[in-house]
Short mmCIF file of C-alpha atoms and ligand atoms in Angstrom, two decimals:
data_model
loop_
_atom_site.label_atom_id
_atom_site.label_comp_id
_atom_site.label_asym_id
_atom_site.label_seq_id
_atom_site.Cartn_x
_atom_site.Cartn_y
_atom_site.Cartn_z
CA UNK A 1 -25.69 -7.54 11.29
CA UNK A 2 -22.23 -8.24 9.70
CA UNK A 3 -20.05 -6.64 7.45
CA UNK A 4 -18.45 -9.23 5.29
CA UNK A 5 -14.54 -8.45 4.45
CA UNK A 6 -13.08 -9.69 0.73
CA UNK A 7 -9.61 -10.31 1.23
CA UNK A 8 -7.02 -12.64 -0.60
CA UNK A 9 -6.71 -15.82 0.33
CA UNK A 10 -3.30 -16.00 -0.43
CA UNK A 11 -0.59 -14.49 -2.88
CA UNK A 12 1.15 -10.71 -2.12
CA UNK A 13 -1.71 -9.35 -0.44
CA UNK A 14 -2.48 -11.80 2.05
CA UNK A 15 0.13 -11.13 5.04
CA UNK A 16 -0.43 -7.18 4.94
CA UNK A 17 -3.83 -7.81 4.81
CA UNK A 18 -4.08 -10.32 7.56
CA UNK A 19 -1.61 -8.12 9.68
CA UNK A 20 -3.72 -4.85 9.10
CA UNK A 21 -6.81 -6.99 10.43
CA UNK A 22 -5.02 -7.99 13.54
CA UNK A 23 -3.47 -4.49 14.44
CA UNK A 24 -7.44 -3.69 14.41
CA UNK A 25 -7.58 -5.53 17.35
CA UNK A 26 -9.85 -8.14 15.08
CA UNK A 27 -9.85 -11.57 16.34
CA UNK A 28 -10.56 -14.62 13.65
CA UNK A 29 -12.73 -17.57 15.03
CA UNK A 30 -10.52 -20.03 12.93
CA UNK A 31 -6.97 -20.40 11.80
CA UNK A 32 -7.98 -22.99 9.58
CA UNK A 33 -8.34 -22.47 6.04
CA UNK A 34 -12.09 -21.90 5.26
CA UNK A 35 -13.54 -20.03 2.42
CA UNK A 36 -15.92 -18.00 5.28
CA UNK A 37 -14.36 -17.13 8.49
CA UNK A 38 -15.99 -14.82 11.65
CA UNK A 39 -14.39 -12.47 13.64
CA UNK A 40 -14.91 -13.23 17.36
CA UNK A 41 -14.82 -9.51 18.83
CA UNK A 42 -16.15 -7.19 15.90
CA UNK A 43 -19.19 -7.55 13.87
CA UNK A 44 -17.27 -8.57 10.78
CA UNK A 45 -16.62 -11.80 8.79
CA UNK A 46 -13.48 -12.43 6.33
CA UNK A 47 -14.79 -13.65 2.60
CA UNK A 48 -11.10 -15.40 0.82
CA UNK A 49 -10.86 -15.52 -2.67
CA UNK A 50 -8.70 -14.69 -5.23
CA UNK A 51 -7.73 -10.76 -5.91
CA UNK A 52 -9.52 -11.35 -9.48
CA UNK A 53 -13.04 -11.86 -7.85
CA UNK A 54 -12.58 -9.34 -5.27
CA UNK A 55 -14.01 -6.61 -7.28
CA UNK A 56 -16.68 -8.21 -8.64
CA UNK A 57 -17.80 -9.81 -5.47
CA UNK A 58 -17.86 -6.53 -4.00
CA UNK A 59 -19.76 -4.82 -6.83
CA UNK A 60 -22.42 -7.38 -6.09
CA UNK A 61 -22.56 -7.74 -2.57
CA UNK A 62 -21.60 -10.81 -1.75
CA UNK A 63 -18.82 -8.91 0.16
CA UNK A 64 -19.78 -5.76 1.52
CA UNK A 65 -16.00 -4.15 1.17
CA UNK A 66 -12.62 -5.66 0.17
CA UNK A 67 -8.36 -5.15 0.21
CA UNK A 68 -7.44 -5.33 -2.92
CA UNK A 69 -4.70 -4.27 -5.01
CA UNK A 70 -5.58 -0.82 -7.15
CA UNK A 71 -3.90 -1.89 -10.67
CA UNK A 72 -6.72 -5.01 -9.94
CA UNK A 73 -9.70 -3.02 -9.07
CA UNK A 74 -8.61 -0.58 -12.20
CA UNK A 75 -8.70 -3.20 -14.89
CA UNK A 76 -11.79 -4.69 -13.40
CA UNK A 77 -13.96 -2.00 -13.68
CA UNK A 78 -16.51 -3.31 -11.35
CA UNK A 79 -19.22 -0.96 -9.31
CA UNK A 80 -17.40 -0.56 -6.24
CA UNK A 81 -15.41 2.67 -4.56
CA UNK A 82 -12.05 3.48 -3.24
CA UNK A 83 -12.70 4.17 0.69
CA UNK A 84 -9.22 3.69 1.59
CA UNK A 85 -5.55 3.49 0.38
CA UNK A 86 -4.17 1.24 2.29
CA UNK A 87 -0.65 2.00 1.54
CA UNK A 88 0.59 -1.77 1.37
CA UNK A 89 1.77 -3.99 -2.00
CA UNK A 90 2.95 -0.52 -3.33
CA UNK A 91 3.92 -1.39 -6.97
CA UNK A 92 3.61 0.29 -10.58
CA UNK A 93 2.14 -0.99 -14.01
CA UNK A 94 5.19 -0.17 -16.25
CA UNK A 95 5.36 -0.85 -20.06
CA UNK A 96 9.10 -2.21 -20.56
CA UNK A 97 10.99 -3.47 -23.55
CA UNK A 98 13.72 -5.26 -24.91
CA UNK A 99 16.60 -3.95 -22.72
CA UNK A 100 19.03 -3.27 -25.83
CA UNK A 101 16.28 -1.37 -27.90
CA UNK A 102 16.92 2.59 -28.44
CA UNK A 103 13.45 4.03 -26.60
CA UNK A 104 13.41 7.20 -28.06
CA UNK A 105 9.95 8.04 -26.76
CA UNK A 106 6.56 6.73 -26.37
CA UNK A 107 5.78 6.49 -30.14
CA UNK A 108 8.19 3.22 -30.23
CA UNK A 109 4.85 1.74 -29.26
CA UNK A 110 3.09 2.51 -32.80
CA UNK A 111 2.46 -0.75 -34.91
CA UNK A 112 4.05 -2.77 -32.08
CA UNK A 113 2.58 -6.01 -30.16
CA UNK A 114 2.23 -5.80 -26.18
CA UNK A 115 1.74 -8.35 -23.85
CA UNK A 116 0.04 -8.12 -20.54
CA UNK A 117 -2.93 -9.02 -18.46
CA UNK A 118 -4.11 -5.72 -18.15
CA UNK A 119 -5.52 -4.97 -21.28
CA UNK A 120 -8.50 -2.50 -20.29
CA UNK A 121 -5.64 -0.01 -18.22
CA UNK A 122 -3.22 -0.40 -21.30
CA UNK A 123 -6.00 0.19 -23.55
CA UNK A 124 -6.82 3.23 -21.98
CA UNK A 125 -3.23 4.66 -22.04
CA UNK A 126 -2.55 3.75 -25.37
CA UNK A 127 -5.77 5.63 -26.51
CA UNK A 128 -5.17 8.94 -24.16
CA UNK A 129 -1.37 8.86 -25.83
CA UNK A 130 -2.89 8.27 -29.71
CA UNK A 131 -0.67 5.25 -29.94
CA UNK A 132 -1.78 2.25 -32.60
CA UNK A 133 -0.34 -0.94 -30.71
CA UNK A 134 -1.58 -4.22 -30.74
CA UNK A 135 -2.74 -5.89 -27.17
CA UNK A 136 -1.99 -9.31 -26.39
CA UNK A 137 -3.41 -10.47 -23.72
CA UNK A 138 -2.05 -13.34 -21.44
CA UNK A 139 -2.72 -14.41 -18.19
CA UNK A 140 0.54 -15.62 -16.61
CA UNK A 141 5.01 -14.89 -17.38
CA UNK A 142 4.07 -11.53 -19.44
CA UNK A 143 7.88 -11.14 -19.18
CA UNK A 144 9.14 -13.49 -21.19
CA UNK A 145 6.57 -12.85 -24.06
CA UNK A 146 9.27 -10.83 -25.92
CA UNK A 147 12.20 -13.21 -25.84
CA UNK A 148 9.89 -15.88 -27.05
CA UNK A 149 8.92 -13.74 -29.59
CA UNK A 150 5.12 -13.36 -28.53
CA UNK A 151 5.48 -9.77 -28.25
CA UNK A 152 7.50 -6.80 -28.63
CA UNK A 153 7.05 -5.54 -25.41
CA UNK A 154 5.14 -6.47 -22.06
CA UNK A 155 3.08 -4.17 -19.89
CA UNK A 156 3.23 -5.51 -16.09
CA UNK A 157 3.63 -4.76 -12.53
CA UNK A 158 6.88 -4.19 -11.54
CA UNK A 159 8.04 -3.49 -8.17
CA UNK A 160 11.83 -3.72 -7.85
CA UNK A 161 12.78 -4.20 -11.71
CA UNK A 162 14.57 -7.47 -10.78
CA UNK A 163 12.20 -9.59 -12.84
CA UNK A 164 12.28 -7.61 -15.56
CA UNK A 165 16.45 -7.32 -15.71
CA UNK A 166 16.15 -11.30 -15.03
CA UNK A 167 14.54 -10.92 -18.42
CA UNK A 168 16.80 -8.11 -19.91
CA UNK A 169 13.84 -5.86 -20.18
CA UNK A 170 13.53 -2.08 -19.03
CA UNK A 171 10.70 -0.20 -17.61
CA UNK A 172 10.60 2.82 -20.38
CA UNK A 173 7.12 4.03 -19.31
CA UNK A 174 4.77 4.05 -15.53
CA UNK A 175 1.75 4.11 -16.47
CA UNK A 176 -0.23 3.84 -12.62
CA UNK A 177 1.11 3.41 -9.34
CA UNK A 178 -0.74 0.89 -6.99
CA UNK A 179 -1.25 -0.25 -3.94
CA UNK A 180 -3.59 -2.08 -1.58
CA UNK A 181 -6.95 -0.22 -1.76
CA UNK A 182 -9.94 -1.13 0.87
CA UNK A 183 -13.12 -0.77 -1.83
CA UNK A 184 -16.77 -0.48 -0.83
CA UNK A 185 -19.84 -1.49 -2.25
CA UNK A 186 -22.27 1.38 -4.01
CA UNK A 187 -24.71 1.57 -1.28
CA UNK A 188 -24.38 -0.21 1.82
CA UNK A 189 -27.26 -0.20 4.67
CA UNK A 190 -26.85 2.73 7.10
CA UNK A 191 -26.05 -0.39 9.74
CA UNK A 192 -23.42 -1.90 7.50
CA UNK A 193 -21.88 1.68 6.81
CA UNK A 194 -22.02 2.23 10.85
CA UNK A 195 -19.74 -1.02 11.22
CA UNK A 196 -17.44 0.61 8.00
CA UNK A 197 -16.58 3.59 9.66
CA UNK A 198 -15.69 2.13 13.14
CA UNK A 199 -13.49 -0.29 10.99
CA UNK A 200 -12.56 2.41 8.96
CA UNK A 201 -11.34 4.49 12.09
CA UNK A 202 -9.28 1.57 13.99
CA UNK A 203 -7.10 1.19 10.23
CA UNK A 204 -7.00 4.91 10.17
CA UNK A 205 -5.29 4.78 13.59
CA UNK A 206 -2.94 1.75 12.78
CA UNK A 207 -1.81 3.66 9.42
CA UNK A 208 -0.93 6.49 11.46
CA UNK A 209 1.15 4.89 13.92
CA UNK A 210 2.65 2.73 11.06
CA UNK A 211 5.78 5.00 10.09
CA UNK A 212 6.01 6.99 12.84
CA UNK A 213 8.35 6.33 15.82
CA UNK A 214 8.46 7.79 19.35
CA UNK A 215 11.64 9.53 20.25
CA UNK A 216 12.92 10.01 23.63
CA UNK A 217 16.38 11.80 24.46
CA UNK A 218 18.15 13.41 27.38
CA UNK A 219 19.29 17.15 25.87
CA UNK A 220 21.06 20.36 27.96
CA UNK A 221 17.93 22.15 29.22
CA UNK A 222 18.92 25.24 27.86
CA UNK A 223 19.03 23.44 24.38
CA UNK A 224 15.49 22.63 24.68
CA UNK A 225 13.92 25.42 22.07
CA UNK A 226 16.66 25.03 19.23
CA UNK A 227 16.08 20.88 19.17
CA UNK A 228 12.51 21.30 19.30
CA UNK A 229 13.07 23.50 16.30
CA UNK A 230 14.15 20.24 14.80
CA UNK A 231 12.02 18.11 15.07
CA UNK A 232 9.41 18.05 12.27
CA UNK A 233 5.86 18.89 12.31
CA UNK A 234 6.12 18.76 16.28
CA UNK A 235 3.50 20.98 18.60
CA UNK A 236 4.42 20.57 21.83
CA UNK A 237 7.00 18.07 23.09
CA UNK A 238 6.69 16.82 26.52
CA UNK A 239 9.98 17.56 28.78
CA UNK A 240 10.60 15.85 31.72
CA UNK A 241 13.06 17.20 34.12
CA UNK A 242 16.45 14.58 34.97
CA UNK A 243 17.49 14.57 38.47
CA UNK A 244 20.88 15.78 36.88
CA UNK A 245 21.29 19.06 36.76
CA UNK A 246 20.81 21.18 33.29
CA UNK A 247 19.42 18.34 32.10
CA UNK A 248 15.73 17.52 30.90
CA UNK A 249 14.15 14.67 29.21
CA UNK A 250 12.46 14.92 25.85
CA UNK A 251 10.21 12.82 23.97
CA UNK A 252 8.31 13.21 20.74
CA UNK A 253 6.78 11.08 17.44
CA UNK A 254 8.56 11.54 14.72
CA UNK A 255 8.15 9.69 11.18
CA UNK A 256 10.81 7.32 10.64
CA UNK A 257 11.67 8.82 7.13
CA UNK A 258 13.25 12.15 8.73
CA UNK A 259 14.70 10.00 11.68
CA UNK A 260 17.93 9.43 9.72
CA UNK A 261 17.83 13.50 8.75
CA UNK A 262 17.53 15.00 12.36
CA UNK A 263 19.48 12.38 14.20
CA UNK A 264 22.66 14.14 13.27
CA UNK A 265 20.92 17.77 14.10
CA UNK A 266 20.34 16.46 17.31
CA UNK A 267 23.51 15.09 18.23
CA UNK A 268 24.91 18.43 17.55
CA UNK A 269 22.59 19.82 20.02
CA UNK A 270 24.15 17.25 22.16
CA UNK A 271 21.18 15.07 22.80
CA UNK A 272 22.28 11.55 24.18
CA UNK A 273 20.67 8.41 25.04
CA UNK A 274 18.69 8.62 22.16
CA UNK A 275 15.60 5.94 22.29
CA UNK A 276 13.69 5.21 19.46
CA UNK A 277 10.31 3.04 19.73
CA UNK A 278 7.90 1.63 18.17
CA UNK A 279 4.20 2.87 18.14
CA UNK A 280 1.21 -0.05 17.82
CA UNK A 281 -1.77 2.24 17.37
CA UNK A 282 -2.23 6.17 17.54
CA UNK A 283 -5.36 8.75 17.54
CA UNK A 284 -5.48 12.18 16.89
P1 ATP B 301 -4.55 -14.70 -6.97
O1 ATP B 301 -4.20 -16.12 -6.83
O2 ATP B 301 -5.29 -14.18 -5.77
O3 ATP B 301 -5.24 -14.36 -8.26
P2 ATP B 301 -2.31 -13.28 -8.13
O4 ATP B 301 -1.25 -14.24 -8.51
O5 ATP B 301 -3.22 -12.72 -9.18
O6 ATP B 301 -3.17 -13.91 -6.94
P3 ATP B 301 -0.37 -11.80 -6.54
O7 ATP B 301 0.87 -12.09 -7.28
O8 ATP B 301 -0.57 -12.44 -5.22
O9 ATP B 301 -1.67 -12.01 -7.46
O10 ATP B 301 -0.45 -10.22 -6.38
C1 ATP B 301 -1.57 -9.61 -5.79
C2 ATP B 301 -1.40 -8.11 -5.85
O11 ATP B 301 -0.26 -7.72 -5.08
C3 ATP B 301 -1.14 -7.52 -7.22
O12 ATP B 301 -2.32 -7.33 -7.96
C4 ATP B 301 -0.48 -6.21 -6.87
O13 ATP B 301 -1.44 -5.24 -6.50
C5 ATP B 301 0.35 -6.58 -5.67
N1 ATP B 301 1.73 -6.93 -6.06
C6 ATP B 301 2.10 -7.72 -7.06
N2 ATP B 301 3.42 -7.85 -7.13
C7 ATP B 301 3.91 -7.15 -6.11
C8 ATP B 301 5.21 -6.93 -5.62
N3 ATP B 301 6.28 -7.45 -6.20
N4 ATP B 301 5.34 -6.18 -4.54
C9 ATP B 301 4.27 -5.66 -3.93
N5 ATP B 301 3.01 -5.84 -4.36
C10 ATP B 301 2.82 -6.57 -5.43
MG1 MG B 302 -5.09 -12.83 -9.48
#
């Protein structure tokens, strides 16, 4: 028994998604490009197709699960379940307009024409918000719609804003932040969900380690209790004792986002020799 994988065969999802596969310790029989490829050391096999048949194929079981991105699986509506966010190919569907228009509120929208390739997630909003706009629908450059004079506005992913100020558009409204979501079929065979959840628990442990970053510093022993008061979210550093004198070791995991915020604390606790390294894999 197998559990066959969905994934994108190439585009924005691909390298996250290959790179989250590998961190699993999940080996791939082929680097060739096939449409089918098996894993070597895990009962799984990797289905590639393009992110607008991922939900579908899962919904029918052709694939058992799949990474795809969330704004995707939201416009597909396809029988199929979040498992996992995946926190990858983190992006937003925005509604933007012409950049030198007064927005003076979501009601610009009424009696307007939008383009975008979402139509079922903009339909949605534009119902929820009681706003009368048209849809057009259109599968590829939503952003230039307006200055071609297709549309009055677009509704799109956006993920920096540089495409859209390439365009002079502005994002006036998010309407649903996405990113890469592992989906599951309805109901998968108790042997098929077995193979899920040990998959599910090796990406579990790579997330984890993902942003966090293991800290090691030498720190005045009798500092010890105020830098540990520091350091986020931590139970129980270990301490080492230095041969020197007064002095003791420390190390910890910290998430890189409040690196840059304790750094200085610690420094003022005069902590030196400050080490910070990587972590592949981690399991609480
Ligand atoms: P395919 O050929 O598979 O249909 P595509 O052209 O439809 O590919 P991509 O542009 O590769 O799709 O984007 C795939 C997904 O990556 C998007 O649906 C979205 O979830 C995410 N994504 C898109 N743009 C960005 C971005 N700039 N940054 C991060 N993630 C993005
Ligand atoms: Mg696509």
């Amino acid at each position: 028994m197998v559990l066959r994988i969905a994934v994108q065969a190439k585009g924005r999802l691909f390298d996250d998604t290959m790179s989250l596969l590998h961190e699993t310790g999940i080996k791939l029989e082929s680097a060739k490009r096939l449409l089918l490829v098996s894993a070597t050391n895990f009962p799984l096999e990797v289905l590639f197709l393009r992110d607008d048949d991922i939900p579908q194929s899962v919904a029918d079981g052709i694939a058992d699960i799949g990474i795809v991105g969330e704004n995707e699986f939201a416009e597909k509506r396809k029988r199929a379940s979040i498992v996992k966010r995946l926190g990858f190919s983190k992006c937003r569907l925005s509604l933007a307009i012409p950049k030198g228009m007064d927005y003076p509120g979501i009601h610009w929208f009424d009696g307007k024409t939008i383009a975008t390739t979402y139509p079922k997630v903009l339909g949605d909003f534009l119902k929820e918000n009681k706003i009368n706009a048209d849809i057009h629908v259109i599968t590829g450059s939503v952003e230039i719609a307006p200055s071609i004079g297709l549309a009055d506005a677009i509704f799109d992913l956006v993920s920096s804003g540089s495409t859209l100020v390439t365009n002079h558009l502005k994002e006036v409204e998010v309407v649903m932040k996405s990113e890469a979501v592992l989906i599951q079929h309805p109901d998968l065979s108790a042997e098929k969900a077995a193979i899920l959840e040990e998959l599910l628990f090796r990406i579990e442990s790579v997330l984890l380690a993902d942003d966090k970053k293991y800290i090691l510093m030498n720190v005045p022993t009798e500092n010890i209790s105020k830098i540990v008061e520091v350091l986020p979210g931590m139970k129980s550093p270990t301490v080492l004792s230095l041969a020197k004198e007064g002095w003791s070791s420390l190390h910890a995991v910290i998430s890189e986002k409040e690196f840059w915020n304790i750094i200085g604390k610690l420094k003022a606790l005069d902590a030196e020799g400050i080490l910070v390294v990587p972590i592949e894999k981690m399991i609480l």
